[in-house]
Amino acid sequence: MSKLVLVPTPIGNLEDITLRAIRILKDEVDLILAEDTRKTSILLRHYQIAKPVTAFHQHNEHQQLNRIVQRIKAGERMALVTDAGTPGISDPGFLLVRACISEDIEVETLPGPTAFVPALVNSGLPCDKFFFEGFLPPKKGRQTRLSQLAAMPVTIILYESPHRLLKTLGQLAEHMGPERKAAVARELTKIHEETRRGTLTALIDHYSNTDIKGEIVIIIDGNRQ
Ligand code: SAM
């Protein structure tokens, strides 16, 4: 039976890949679909995986969908990987999963690295219930979304880039109040990994005097009133 396998890859530390992920990429697929073929080649070289790799990213996924689905139906075994973490989580993957399901192709997603889980658990904020927002809209709809998030009674997770961190923390403080608790997880699993916890004001104070670099997850306490 034809099948697509989604394979999570490390978010920094190359050791964070499962034995099963390596085996599947090495021995059980004919082709690896990758968001960035050069980045994926580094991982594949590291694990001595010699497999053909082809590009599948947000700029070509619509055009590629049909061709890929037909090739899987014809018997090719394929894996989808992205630059880091789990495909489909703020990354390409959803459209392909949906297209495969609608064509009765089996889809299997391996458990593995994703940035928001360690960021959430390590924040010290309640992780029994949470809302994953991913990236906020950069412009249109941003204020509306911030107001909606401010009312949520559960922990909120945002992905953010370093150059927008301060602006976003400022807007969160405006909508949620300066004393709302939060955490910034930066460079998870990498040499300069850091989790900073505090009120939104304290985080703004800290990052106003810092050269902000690296990949970032923001965790914000829910509205507990
Ligand atoms: N698919 C990925 C996942 O499963 O987490 C997310 C991909 S998304 C395009 C990239 C964003 O994830 C970054 O901008 C950052 O917000 C977050 N991220 C990825 N790696 C990270 C890391 N090592 N430390 C902190 N955040 C990270």
mmCIF file of C-alpha atoms and ligand atoms in Angstrom:
data_model
loop_
_atom_site.group_PDB
_atom_site.id
_atom_site.type_symbol
_atom_site.label_atom_id
_atom_site.label_comp_id
_atom_site.label_asym_id
_atom_site.label_seq_id
_atom_site.Cartn_x
_atom_site.Cartn_y
_atom_site.Cartn_z
ATOM 1 C CA MET A 1 0.000 0.000 0.000
ATOM 2 C CA SER A 2 1.330 3.448 -0.857
ATOM 3 C CA LYS A 3 2.352 5.679 2.003
ATOM 4 C CA LEU A 4 3.754 9.090 2.908
ATOM 5 C CA VAL A 5 5.903 9.383 6.038
ATOM 6 C CA LEU A 6 6.397 12.742 7.763
ATOM 7 C CA VAL A 7 9.741 12.754 9.533
ATOM 8 C CA PRO A 8 10.600 15.348 12.212
ATOM 9 C CA THR A 9 14.209 16.553 12.148
ATOM 10 C CA PRO A 10 16.378 18.302 14.792
ATOM 11 C CA ILE A 11 15.654 21.942 15.732
ATOM 12 C CA GLY A 12 19.332 22.549 16.417
ATOM 13 C CA ASN A 13 21.194 19.694 18.047
ATOM 14 C CA LEU A 14 21.768 17.005 15.401
ATOM 15 C CA GLU A 15 21.501 14.268 18.047
ATOM 16 C CA ASP A 16 17.781 14.979 18.388
ATOM 17 C CA ILE A 17 16.594 12.533 15.763
ATOM 18 C CA THR A 18 15.069 9.162 16.475
ATOM 19 C CA LEU A 19 16.549 5.828 15.463
ATOM 20 C CA ARG A 20 13.352 5.137 13.559
ATOM 21 C CA ALA A 21 13.603 8.424 11.651
ATOM 22 C CA ILE A 22 17.142 7.523 10.560
ATOM 23 C CA ARG A 23 16.124 4.000 9.558
ATOM 24 C CA ILE A 24 13.162 5.199 7.540
ATOM 25 C CA LEU A 25 15.147 7.876 5.713
ATOM 26 C CA LYS A 26 18.008 5.433 5.100
ATOM 27 C CA ASP A 27 16.228 2.219 4.192
ATOM 28 C CA GLU A 28 12.513 2.673 3.689
ATOM 29 C CA VAL A 29 11.922 5.500 1.251
ATOM 30 C CA ASP A 30 12.870 6.062 -2.377
ATOM 31 C CA LEU A 31 12.737 9.878 -2.255
ATOM 32 C CA ILE A 32 12.930 12.581 0.399
ATOM 33 C CA LEU A 33 10.835 15.726 -0.097
ATOM 34 C CA ALA A 34 12.641 18.601 1.619
ATOM 35 C CA GLU A 35 11.832 22.238 2.339
ATOM 36 C CA ASP A 36 15.433 23.232 1.600
ATOM 37 C CA THR A 37 17.467 20.550 -0.135
ATOM 38 C CA ARG A 38 20.801 22.078 0.944
ATOM 39 C CA LYS A 39 19.868 22.156 4.631
ATOM 40 C CA THR A 40 18.526 18.627 4.518
ATOM 41 C CA SER A 41 21.683 17.419 2.750
ATOM 42 C CA ILE A 42 23.717 18.475 5.810
ATOM 43 C CA LEU A 43 21.578 16.244 8.030
ATOM 44 C CA LEU A 44 21.652 13.376 5.549
ATOM 45 C CA ARG A 45 25.438 13.574 5.201
ATOM 46 C CA HIS A 46 25.796 13.571 8.982
ATOM 47 C CA TYR A 47 23.855 10.303 9.206
ATOM 48 C CA GLN A 48 25.317 8.856 5.983
ATOM 49 C CA ILE A 49 21.951 8.713 4.320
ATOM 50 C CA ALA A 50 22.294 8.571 0.549
ATOM 51 C CA LYS A 51 18.852 9.217 -0.900
ATOM 52 C CA PRO A 52 17.563 11.445 -3.676
ATOM 53 C CA VAL A 53 16.139 14.701 -2.327
ATOM 54 C CA THR A 54 13.720 17.010 -4.082
ATOM 55 C CA ALA A 55 12.368 20.436 -3.113
ATOM 56 C CA PHE A 56 8.946 20.746 -1.541
ATOM 57 C CA HIS A 57 8.362 24.163 0.012
ATOM 58 C CA GLN A 58 5.650 26.784 0.379
ATOM 59 C CA HIS A 59 6.462 28.319 -3.020
ATOM 60 C CA ASN A 60 6.037 25.136 -5.026
ATOM 61 C CA GLU A 61 3.808 22.902 -2.902
ATOM 62 C CA HIS A 62 0.618 23.724 -4.813
ATOM 63 C CA GLN A 63 2.190 22.841 -8.188
ATOM 64 C CA GLN A 64 3.936 19.771 -6.771
ATOM 65 C CA LEU A 65 0.959 18.251 -4.940
ATOM 66 C CA ASN A 66 -0.667 16.406 -7.778
ATOM 67 C CA ARG A 67 2.589 15.061 -9.200
ATOM 68 C CA ILE A 68 3.730 13.785 -5.815
ATOM 69 C CA VAL A 69 0.392 12.149 -5.043
ATOM 70 C CA GLN A 70 0.456 10.370 -8.415
ATOM 71 C CA ARG A 71 4.006 9.152 -7.861
ATOM 72 C CA ILE A 72 3.147 7.775 -4.395
ATOM 73 C CA LYS A 73 0.087 6.059 -5.860
ATOM 74 C CA ALA A 74 2.334 4.518 -8.513
ATOM 75 C CA GLY A 75 4.389 2.914 -5.728
ATOM 76 C CA GLU A 76 7.176 5.356 -4.835
ATOM 77 C CA ARG A 77 7.893 5.523 -1.120
ATOM 78 C CA MET A 78 8.345 9.111 0.067
ATOM 79 C CA ALA A 79 9.249 10.962 3.241
ATOM 80 C CA LEU A 80 8.625 14.656 3.894
ATOM 81 C CA VAL A 81 11.050 16.651 6.028
ATOM 82 C CA THR A 82 11.359 20.373 6.700
ATOM 83 C CA ASP A 83 14.345 22.493 7.741
ATOM 84 C CA ALA A 84 13.708 21.839 11.421
ATOM 85 C CA GLY A 85 11.125 20.200 13.603
ATOM 86 C CA THR A 86 7.875 18.580 12.622
ATOM 87 C CA PRO A 87 6.476 19.078 9.104
ATOM 88 C CA GLY A 88 3.079 20.776 9.169
ATOM 89 C CA ILE A 89 3.829 22.765 12.353
ATOM 90 C CA SER A 90 4.279 26.309 10.968
ATOM 91 C CA ASP A 91 5.895 24.521 8.016
ATOM 92 C CA PRO A 92 4.789 22.887 4.752
ATOM 93 C CA GLY A 93 3.024 19.562 5.158
ATOM 94 C CA PHE A 94 -0.672 20.118 5.733
ATOM 95 C CA LEU A 95 -1.617 20.398 2.042
ATOM 96 C CA LEU A 96 0.253 17.213 1.169
ATOM 97 C CA VAL A 97 -1.249 15.294 4.097
ATOM 98 C CA ARG A 98 -4.750 16.397 3.055
ATOM 99 C CA ALA A 99 -4.133 15.529 -0.601
ATOM 100 C CA CYS A 100 -2.816 12.060 0.310
ATOM 101 C CA ILE A 101 -5.733 11.338 2.636
ATOM 102 C CA SER A 102 -8.227 12.322 -0.058
ATOM 103 C CA GLU A 103 -6.523 9.844 -2.432
ATOM 104 C CA ASP A 104 -6.568 7.030 0.136
ATOM 105 C CA ILE A 105 -2.821 7.142 0.601
ATOM 106 C CA GLU A 106 -1.746 6.149 4.098
ATOM 107 C CA VAL A 107 -0.035 8.931 6.031
ATOM 108 C CA GLU A 108 2.262 8.270 8.961
ATOM 109 C CA THR A 109 3.820 11.023 11.111
ATOM 110 C CA LEU A 110 6.727 10.044 13.324
ATOM 111 C CA PRO A 111 6.936 11.616 16.777
ATOM 112 C CA GLY A 112 9.981 13.824 17.163
ATOM 113 C CA PRO A 113 11.401 17.301 17.607
ATOM 114 C CA THR A 114 9.241 20.409 17.530
ATOM 115 C CA ALA A 115 10.176 23.745 19.099
ATOM 116 C CA PHE A 116 7.011 24.532 21.006
ATOM 117 C CA VAL A 117 6.896 21.480 23.306
ATOM 118 C CA PRO A 118 10.226 22.012 25.122
ATOM 119 C CA ALA A 119 9.561 25.787 25.183
ATOM 120 C CA LEU A 120 6.156 25.255 26.789
ATOM 121 C CA VAL A 121 7.217 22.694 29.359
ATOM 122 C CA ASN A 122 10.368 24.617 30.287
ATOM 123 C CA SER A 123 8.480 27.916 30.722
ATOM 124 C CA GLY A 124 7.059 26.841 34.077
ATOM 125 C CA LEU A 125 3.627 28.086 32.953
ATOM 126 C CA PRO A 126 0.683 25.673 33.065
ATOM 127 C CA CYS A 127 0.977 23.141 30.254
ATOM 128 C CA ASP A 128 -2.174 21.109 30.901
ATOM 129 C CA LYS A 129 -4.102 23.253 28.410
ATOM 130 C CA PHE A 130 -2.522 25.510 25.815
ATOM 131 C CA PHE A 131 -3.170 27.308 22.550
ATOM 132 C CA PHE A 132 -0.629 27.164 19.729
ATOM 133 C CA GLU A 133 -0.814 30.330 17.626
ATOM 134 C CA GLY A 134 2.431 29.911 15.685
ATOM 135 C CA PHE A 135 3.415 33.144 13.907
ATOM 136 C CA LEU A 136 1.105 36.126 14.459
ATOM 137 C CA PRO A 137 -0.086 37.808 11.262
ATOM 138 C CA PRO A 138 2.610 40.432 10.494
ATOM 139 C CA LYS A 139 0.175 43.243 9.639
ATOM 140 C CA LYS A 140 -3.448 42.667 8.613
ATOM 141 C CA GLY A 141 -5.501 41.126 11.414
ATOM 142 C CA ARG A 142 -2.684 41.388 13.957
ATOM 143 C CA GLN A 143 -4.478 43.676 16.435
ATOM 144 C CA THR A 144 -7.657 41.590 16.295
ATOM 145 C CA ARG A 145 -5.667 38.427 16.888
ATOM 146 C CA LEU A 146 -3.826 39.981 19.851
ATOM 147 C CA SER A 147 -7.174 40.981 21.426
ATOM 148 C CA GLN A 148 -8.504 37.451 20.961
ATOM 149 C CA LEU A 149 -5.373 35.917 22.489
ATOM 150 C CA ALA A 150 -5.559 38.321 25.458
ATOM 151 C CA ALA A 151 -8.900 36.827 26.470
ATOM 152 C CA MET A 152 -7.822 33.187 26.319
ATOM 153 C CA PRO A 153 -7.728 31.422 29.698
ATOM 154 C CA VAL A 154 -4.967 28.986 28.667
ATOM 155 C CA THR A 155 -1.224 29.255 28.051
ATOM 156 C CA ILE A 156 -0.436 30.711 24.614
ATOM 157 C CA ILE A 157 2.453 29.792 22.328
ATOM 158 C CA LEU A 158 3.887 32.078 19.634
ATOM 159 C CA TYR A 159 6.722 31.563 17.168
ATOM 160 C CA GLU A 160 8.700 34.745 16.585
ATOM 161 C CA SER A 161 11.744 36.072 14.781
ATOM 162 C CA PRO A 162 14.486 37.916 16.695
ATOM 163 C CA HIS A 163 13.961 41.226 14.895
ATOM 164 C CA ARG A 164 10.271 41.329 15.842
ATOM 165 C CA LEU A 165 10.600 40.076 19.427
ATOM 166 C CA LEU A 166 10.549 43.469 21.145
ATOM 167 C CA LYS A 167 7.684 44.812 19.056
ATOM 168 C CA THR A 168 5.640 41.684 19.805
ATOM 169 C CA LEU A 169 6.402 41.755 23.547
ATOM 170 C CA GLY A 170 5.322 45.427 23.586
ATOM 171 C CA GLN A 171 2.059 44.657 21.851
ATOM 172 C CA LEU A 172 1.410 41.683 24.143
ATOM 173 C CA ALA A 173 1.900 43.993 27.155
ATOM 174 C CA GLU A 174 -0.546 46.510 25.663
ATOM 175 C CA HIS A 175 -3.227 43.876 25.132
ATOM 176 C CA MET A 176 -2.628 41.622 28.123
ATOM 177 C CA GLY A 177 -1.219 44.021 30.712
ATOM 178 C CA PRO A 178 2.451 44.526 31.656
ATOM 179 C CA GLU A 179 2.297 42.082 34.573
ATOM 180 C CA ARG A 180 1.188 39.046 32.545
ATOM 181 C CA LYS A 181 3.715 36.226 33.036
ATOM 182 C CA ALA A 182 5.634 34.958 30.034
ATOM 183 C CA ALA A 183 8.800 33.202 28.926
ATOM 184 C CA VAL A 184 11.092 33.581 25.942
ATOM 185 C CA ALA A 185 12.826 30.398 24.772
ATOM 186 C CA ARG A 186 15.717 31.133 22.453
ATOM 187 C CA GLU A 187 17.989 28.801 20.489
ATOM 188 C CA LEU A 188 16.536 25.627 21.974
ATOM 189 C CA THR A 189 18.923 22.647 21.899
ATOM 190 C CA LYS A 190 21.762 24.867 20.592
ATOM 191 C CA ILE A 191 24.941 26.151 22.281
ATOM 192 C CA HIS A 192 23.380 29.479 23.278
ATOM 193 C CA GLU A 193 20.066 28.019 24.466
ATOM 194 C CA GLU A 194 18.313 30.309 26.939
ATOM 195 C CA THR A 195 14.935 30.455 28.644
ATOM 196 C CA ARG A 196 14.066 33.763 30.288
ATOM 197 C CA ARG A 197 10.972 33.913 32.475
ATOM 198 C CA GLY A 198 9.235 36.946 33.959
ATOM 199 C CA THR A 199 6.487 39.496 33.443
ATOM 200 C CA LEU A 200 6.109 41.016 29.991
ATOM 201 C CA THR A 201 7.591 44.257 31.371
ATOM 202 C CA ALA A 202 10.625 42.468 32.782
ATOM 203 C CA LEU A 203 11.193 40.680 29.477
ATOM 204 C CA ILE A 204 10.888 43.952 27.548
ATOM 205 C CA ASP A 205 13.402 45.585 29.902
ATOM 206 C CA HIS A 206 15.842 42.743 29.418
ATOM 207 C CA TYR A 207 15.610 42.489 25.639
ATOM 208 C CA SER A 208 15.731 46.292 25.190
ATOM 209 C CA ASN A 209 19.349 46.091 26.313
ATOM 210 C CA THR A 210 20.302 42.938 24.436
ATOM 211 C CA ASP A 211 21.420 42.089 20.935
ATOM 212 C CA ILE A 212 18.645 39.625 20.106
ATOM 213 C CA LYS A 213 19.695 36.699 17.942
ATOM 214 C CA GLY A 214 18.470 33.229 17.090
ATOM 215 C CA GLU A 215 15.177 31.402 16.919
ATOM 216 C CA ILE A 216 12.480 32.221 19.434
ATOM 217 C CA VAL A 217 9.347 30.820 21.017
ATOM 218 C CA ILE A 218 7.254 33.069 23.287
ATOM 219 C CA ILE A 219 5.078 31.450 25.935
ATOM 220 C CA ILE A 220 2.449 33.625 27.654
ATOM 221 C CA ASP A 221 0.291 32.795 30.640
ATOM 222 C CA GLY A 222 -3.442 32.659 29.979
ATOM 223 C CA ASN A 223 -5.950 35.180 31.224
ATOM 224 C CA ARG A 224 -6.567 33.844 34.736
ATOM 225 C CA GLN A 225 -9.158 36.409 35.881
HETATM 226 N N1 SAM B 1 8.315 22.909 12.147
HETATM 227 C C1 SAM B 1 8.986 23.619 13.210
HETATM 228 C C2 SAM B 1 8.584 23.004 14.557
HETATM 229 O O1 SAM B 1 8.111 21.846 14.553
HETATM 230 O O2 SAM B 1 8.749 23.633 15.590
HETATM 231 C C3 SAM B 1 8.715 25.120 13.163
HETATM 232 C C4 SAM B 1 9.180 25.760 11.882
HETATM 233 S S1 SAM B 1 8.919 27.490 11.846
HETATM 234 C C5 SAM B 1 9.216 27.838 10.153
HETATM 235 C C6 SAM B 1 10.375 28.129 12.554
HETATM 236 C C7 SAM B 1 10.128 28.771 13.924
HETATM 237 O O3 SAM B 1 10.122 27.762 14.936
HETATM 238 C C8 SAM B 1 11.219 29.736 14.357
HETATM 239 O O4 SAM B 1 11.013 31.029 13.817
HETATM 240 C C9 SAM B 1 11.063 29.727 15.859
HETATM 241 O O5 SAM B 1 9.958 30.525 16.252
HETATM 242 C C10 SAM B 1 10.718 28.248 16.107
HETATM 243 N N2 SAM B 1 11.960 27.479 16.319
HETATM 244 C C11 SAM B 1 12.508 26.555 15.509
HETATM 245 N N3 SAM B 1 13.648 26.082 16.046
HETATM 246 C C12 SAM B 1 13.827 26.713 17.229
HETATM 247 C C13 SAM B 1 14.822 26.658 18.248
HETATM 248 N N4 SAM B 1 15.882 25.857 18.139
HETATM 249 N N5 SAM B 1 14.662 27.451 19.343
HETATM 250 C C14 SAM B 1 13.592 28.269 19.463
HETATM 251 N N6 SAM B 1 12.630 28.365 18.519
HETATM 252 C C15 SAM B 1 12.738 27.606 17.420
#
